[in-house]
């Protein structure tokens, strides 16, 4: 019984870990991962005089101002290799996927573990919250007499 209680006592810790890992991932990576999984391939052209910079993380990504066309619509935005893939360079073209049409952002690649983590992030946060609430609703307190009317009286103080 003590082993089961100890195992159940670890569940709130696991729930907090799920939320701590999932929340920032959801905030920073989920949108790009979702856009990547929607399969919107584009051929991006970086002008010869295009502005390129290092960043943002992870690692030292190259991000360049570029343009591409989807159907009849022309997009001018940024292309980046922040999750892997081909490096965009001035005066070249690169295969990418548009991950955000509102801000015209495209990425050239994605590492599978990052993609899976990004897509699973909302589920990690939701599962962590449900697990945290469930453990405190279903696991009784540490005192076996808690809530049964057997509250202890304060010990008398013996003064000598």
GROMACS .gro file of C-alpha atoms in nm:
model
  160
    1UNK     CA    1   0.000   0.000   0.000
    2UNK     CA    2   0.286   0.236   0.082
    3UNK     CA    3   0.439   0.166  -0.260
    4UNK     CA    4   0.111   0.251  -0.432
    5UNK     CA    5   0.074   0.569  -0.229
    6UNK     CA    6   0.431   0.669  -0.318
    7UNK     CA    7   0.366   0.602  -0.688
    8UNK     CA    8   0.045   0.804  -0.677
    9UNK     CA    9   0.231   1.083  -0.498
   10UNK     CA   10   0.457   1.118  -0.804
   11UNK     CA   11   0.164   1.190  -1.035
   12UNK     CA   12   0.132   1.561  -0.946
   13UNK     CA   13   0.505   1.600  -1.018
   14UNK     CA   14   0.457   1.432  -1.357
   15UNK     CA   15   0.162   1.661  -1.427
   16UNK     CA   16   0.365   1.972  -1.351
   17UNK     CA   17   0.649   1.848  -1.574
   18UNK     CA   18   0.402   1.796  -1.861
   19UNK     CA   19   0.272   2.151  -1.824
   20UNK     CA   20   0.621   2.302  -1.790
   21UNK     CA   21   0.742   2.126  -2.105
   22UNK     CA   22   0.422   2.169  -2.302
   23UNK     CA   23   0.334   2.533  -2.234
   24UNK     CA   24   0.644   2.703  -2.383
   25UNK     CA   25   0.647   2.453  -2.668
   26UNK     CA   26   0.284   2.534  -2.740
   27UNK     CA   27   0.358   2.906  -2.725
   28UNK     CA   28   0.670   2.911  -2.944
   29UNK     CA   29   0.660   2.602  -3.167
   30UNK     CA   30   0.304   2.482  -3.215
   31UNK     CA   31   0.206   2.735  -3.485
   32UNK     CA   32   0.509   2.658  -3.700
   33UNK     CA   33   0.465   2.283  -3.654
   34UNK     CA   34   0.096   2.308  -3.740
   35UNK     CA   35   0.173   2.509  -4.052
   36UNK     CA   36   0.442   2.264  -4.153
   37UNK     CA   37   0.208   1.967  -4.116
   38UNK     CA   38  -0.058   2.142  -4.329
   39UNK     CA   39   0.169   2.080  -4.632
   40UNK     CA   40   0.186   2.416  -4.805
   41UNK     CA   41   0.508   2.384  -5.010
   42UNK     CA   42   0.640   2.695  -5.183
   43UNK     CA   43   0.948   2.793  -5.380
   44UNK     CA   44   1.098   3.094  -5.209
   45UNK     CA   45   1.315   3.347  -5.392
   46UNK     CA   46   1.563   3.551  -5.191
   47UNK     CA   47   1.668   3.866  -5.382
   48UNK     CA   48   2.038   3.918  -5.450
   49UNK     CA   49   2.023   4.231  -5.235
   50UNK     CA   50   1.801   4.056  -4.979
   51UNK     CA   51   1.854   4.120  -4.610
   52UNK     CA   52   1.962   3.811  -4.416
   53UNK     CA   53   2.036   3.783  -4.046
   54UNK     CA   54   2.138   3.526  -3.788
   55UNK     CA   55   1.856   3.413  -3.561
   56UNK     CA   56   1.623   3.352  -3.398
   57UNK     CA   57   1.709   3.042  -3.197
   58UNK     CA   58   1.735   2.743  -3.197
   59UNK     CA   59   2.103   2.737  -3.289
   60UNK     CA   60   2.222   2.991  -3.549
   61UNK     CA   61   1.939   3.000  -3.798
   62UNK     CA   62   1.963   3.209  -4.114
   63UNK     CA   63   1.651   3.418  -4.174
   64UNK     CA   64   1.612   3.621  -4.494
   65UNK     CA   65   1.358   3.860  -4.640
   66UNK     CA   66   1.209   3.683  -4.941
   67UNK     CA   67   0.908   3.643  -5.166
   68UNK     CA   68   0.698   3.355  -5.298
   69UNK     CA   69   0.373   3.292  -5.476
   70UNK     CA   70   0.078   3.074  -5.380
   71UNK     CA   71  -0.179   3.061  -5.657
   72UNK     CA   72  -0.238   3.419  -5.768
   73UNK     CA   73  -0.120   3.576  -5.445
   74UNK     CA   74   0.233   3.706  -5.391
   75UNK     CA   75   0.380   3.696  -5.042
   76UNK     CA   76   0.670   3.903  -4.912
   77UNK     CA   77   0.799   3.787  -4.578
   78UNK     CA   78   1.076   3.585  -4.418
   79UNK     CA   79   1.217   3.240  -4.481
   80UNK     CA   80   1.426   3.062  -4.218
   81UNK     CA   81   1.613   2.738  -4.160
   82UNK     CA   82   1.554   2.754  -3.784
   83UNK     CA   83   1.427   2.393  -3.768
   84UNK     CA   84   1.668   2.244  -4.022
   85UNK     CA   85   1.654   2.227  -4.400
   86UNK     CA   86   1.826   2.429  -4.671
   87UNK     CA   87   1.997   2.754  -4.581
   88UNK     CA   88   1.844   3.056  -4.758
   89UNK     CA   89   2.102   3.281  -4.925
   90UNK     CA   90   2.085   3.608  -5.114
   91UNK     CA   91   2.019   3.562  -5.485
   92UNK     CA   92   1.899   3.202  -5.452
   93UNK     CA   93   1.582   2.997  -5.436
   94UNK     CA   94   1.495   2.741  -5.174
   95UNK     CA   95   1.213   2.493  -5.120
   96UNK     CA   96   1.015   2.572  -4.806
   97UNK     CA   97   0.670   2.552  -4.653
   98UNK     CA   98   0.465   2.854  -4.561
   99UNK     CA   99   0.372   2.808  -4.196
  100UNK     CA  100   0.201   3.141  -4.133
  101UNK     CA  101   0.021   3.325  -4.411
  102UNK     CA  102  -0.078   3.623  -4.194
  103UNK     CA  103   0.282   3.724  -4.127
  104UNK     CA  104   0.420   3.558  -4.444
  105UNK     CA  105   0.664   3.322  -4.278
  106UNK     CA  106   0.816   3.008  -4.431
  107UNK     CA  107   1.058   2.747  -4.297
  108UNK     CA  108   1.284   2.525  -4.504
  109UNK     CA  109   1.280   2.214  -4.287
  110UNK     CA  110   1.171   2.051  -3.967
  111UNK     CA  111   1.332   1.785  -3.749
  112UNK     CA  112   1.077   1.509  -3.684
  113UNK     CA  113   1.112   1.507  -3.301
  114UNK     CA  114   1.057   1.885  -3.292
  115UNK     CA  115   0.756   1.851  -3.522
  116UNK     CA  116   0.601   1.581  -3.304
  117UNK     CA  117   0.670   1.777  -2.986
  118UNK     CA  118   0.522   2.092  -3.138
  119UNK     CA  119   0.206   1.913  -3.250
  120UNK     CA  120   0.169   1.730  -2.917
  121UNK     CA  121   0.220   2.042  -2.700
  122UNK     CA  122  -0.151   2.127  -2.650
  123UNK     CA  123  -0.218   1.767  -2.552
  124UNK     CA  124   0.075   1.768  -2.307
  125UNK     CA  125  -0.057   2.081  -2.136
  126UNK     CA  126  -0.416   1.955  -2.128
  127UNK     CA  127  -0.312   1.612  -2.005
  128UNK     CA  128  -0.089   1.764  -1.738
  129UNK     CA  129  -0.370   1.986  -1.610
  130UNK     CA  130  -0.622   1.700  -1.605
  131UNK     CA  131  -0.372   1.470  -1.432
  132UNK     CA  132  -0.291   1.736  -1.172
  133UNK     CA  133  -0.657   1.801  -1.089
  134UNK     CA  134  -0.743   1.429  -1.092
  135UNK     CA  135  -0.464   1.337  -0.852
  136UNK     CA  136  -0.577   1.591  -0.595
  137UNK     CA  137  -0.943   1.499  -0.634
  138UNK     CA  138  -0.895   1.122  -0.626
  139UNK     CA  139  -0.597   1.069  -0.397
  140UNK     CA  140  -0.687   1.097  -0.031
  141UNK     CA  141  -0.474   1.311   0.198
  142UNK     CA  142  -0.178   1.175   0.388
  143UNK     CA  143  -0.372   1.160   0.717
  144UNK     CA  144  -0.589   0.845   0.710
  145UNK     CA  145  -0.840   1.007   0.949
  146UNK     CA  146  -0.879   1.330   0.747
  147UNK     CA  147  -1.241   1.418   0.683
  148UNK     CA  148  -1.384   1.139   0.900
  149UNK     CA  149  -1.453   1.336   1.214
  150UNK     CA  150  -1.143   1.215   1.394
  151UNK     CA  151  -0.963   1.546   1.406
  152UNK     CA  152  -0.707   1.557   1.678
  153UNK     CA  153  -0.735   1.793   1.967
  154UNK     CA  154  -0.431   2.010   2.024
  155UNK     CA  155  -0.196   1.848   2.271
  156UNK     CA  156  -0.208   1.992   2.618
  157UNK     CA  157   0.089   2.190   2.715
  158UNK     CA  158   0.267   2.071   3.021
  159UNK     CA  159   0.433   2.351   3.210
  160UNK     CA  160   0.658   2.261   3.496
   0.00000   0.00000   0.00000
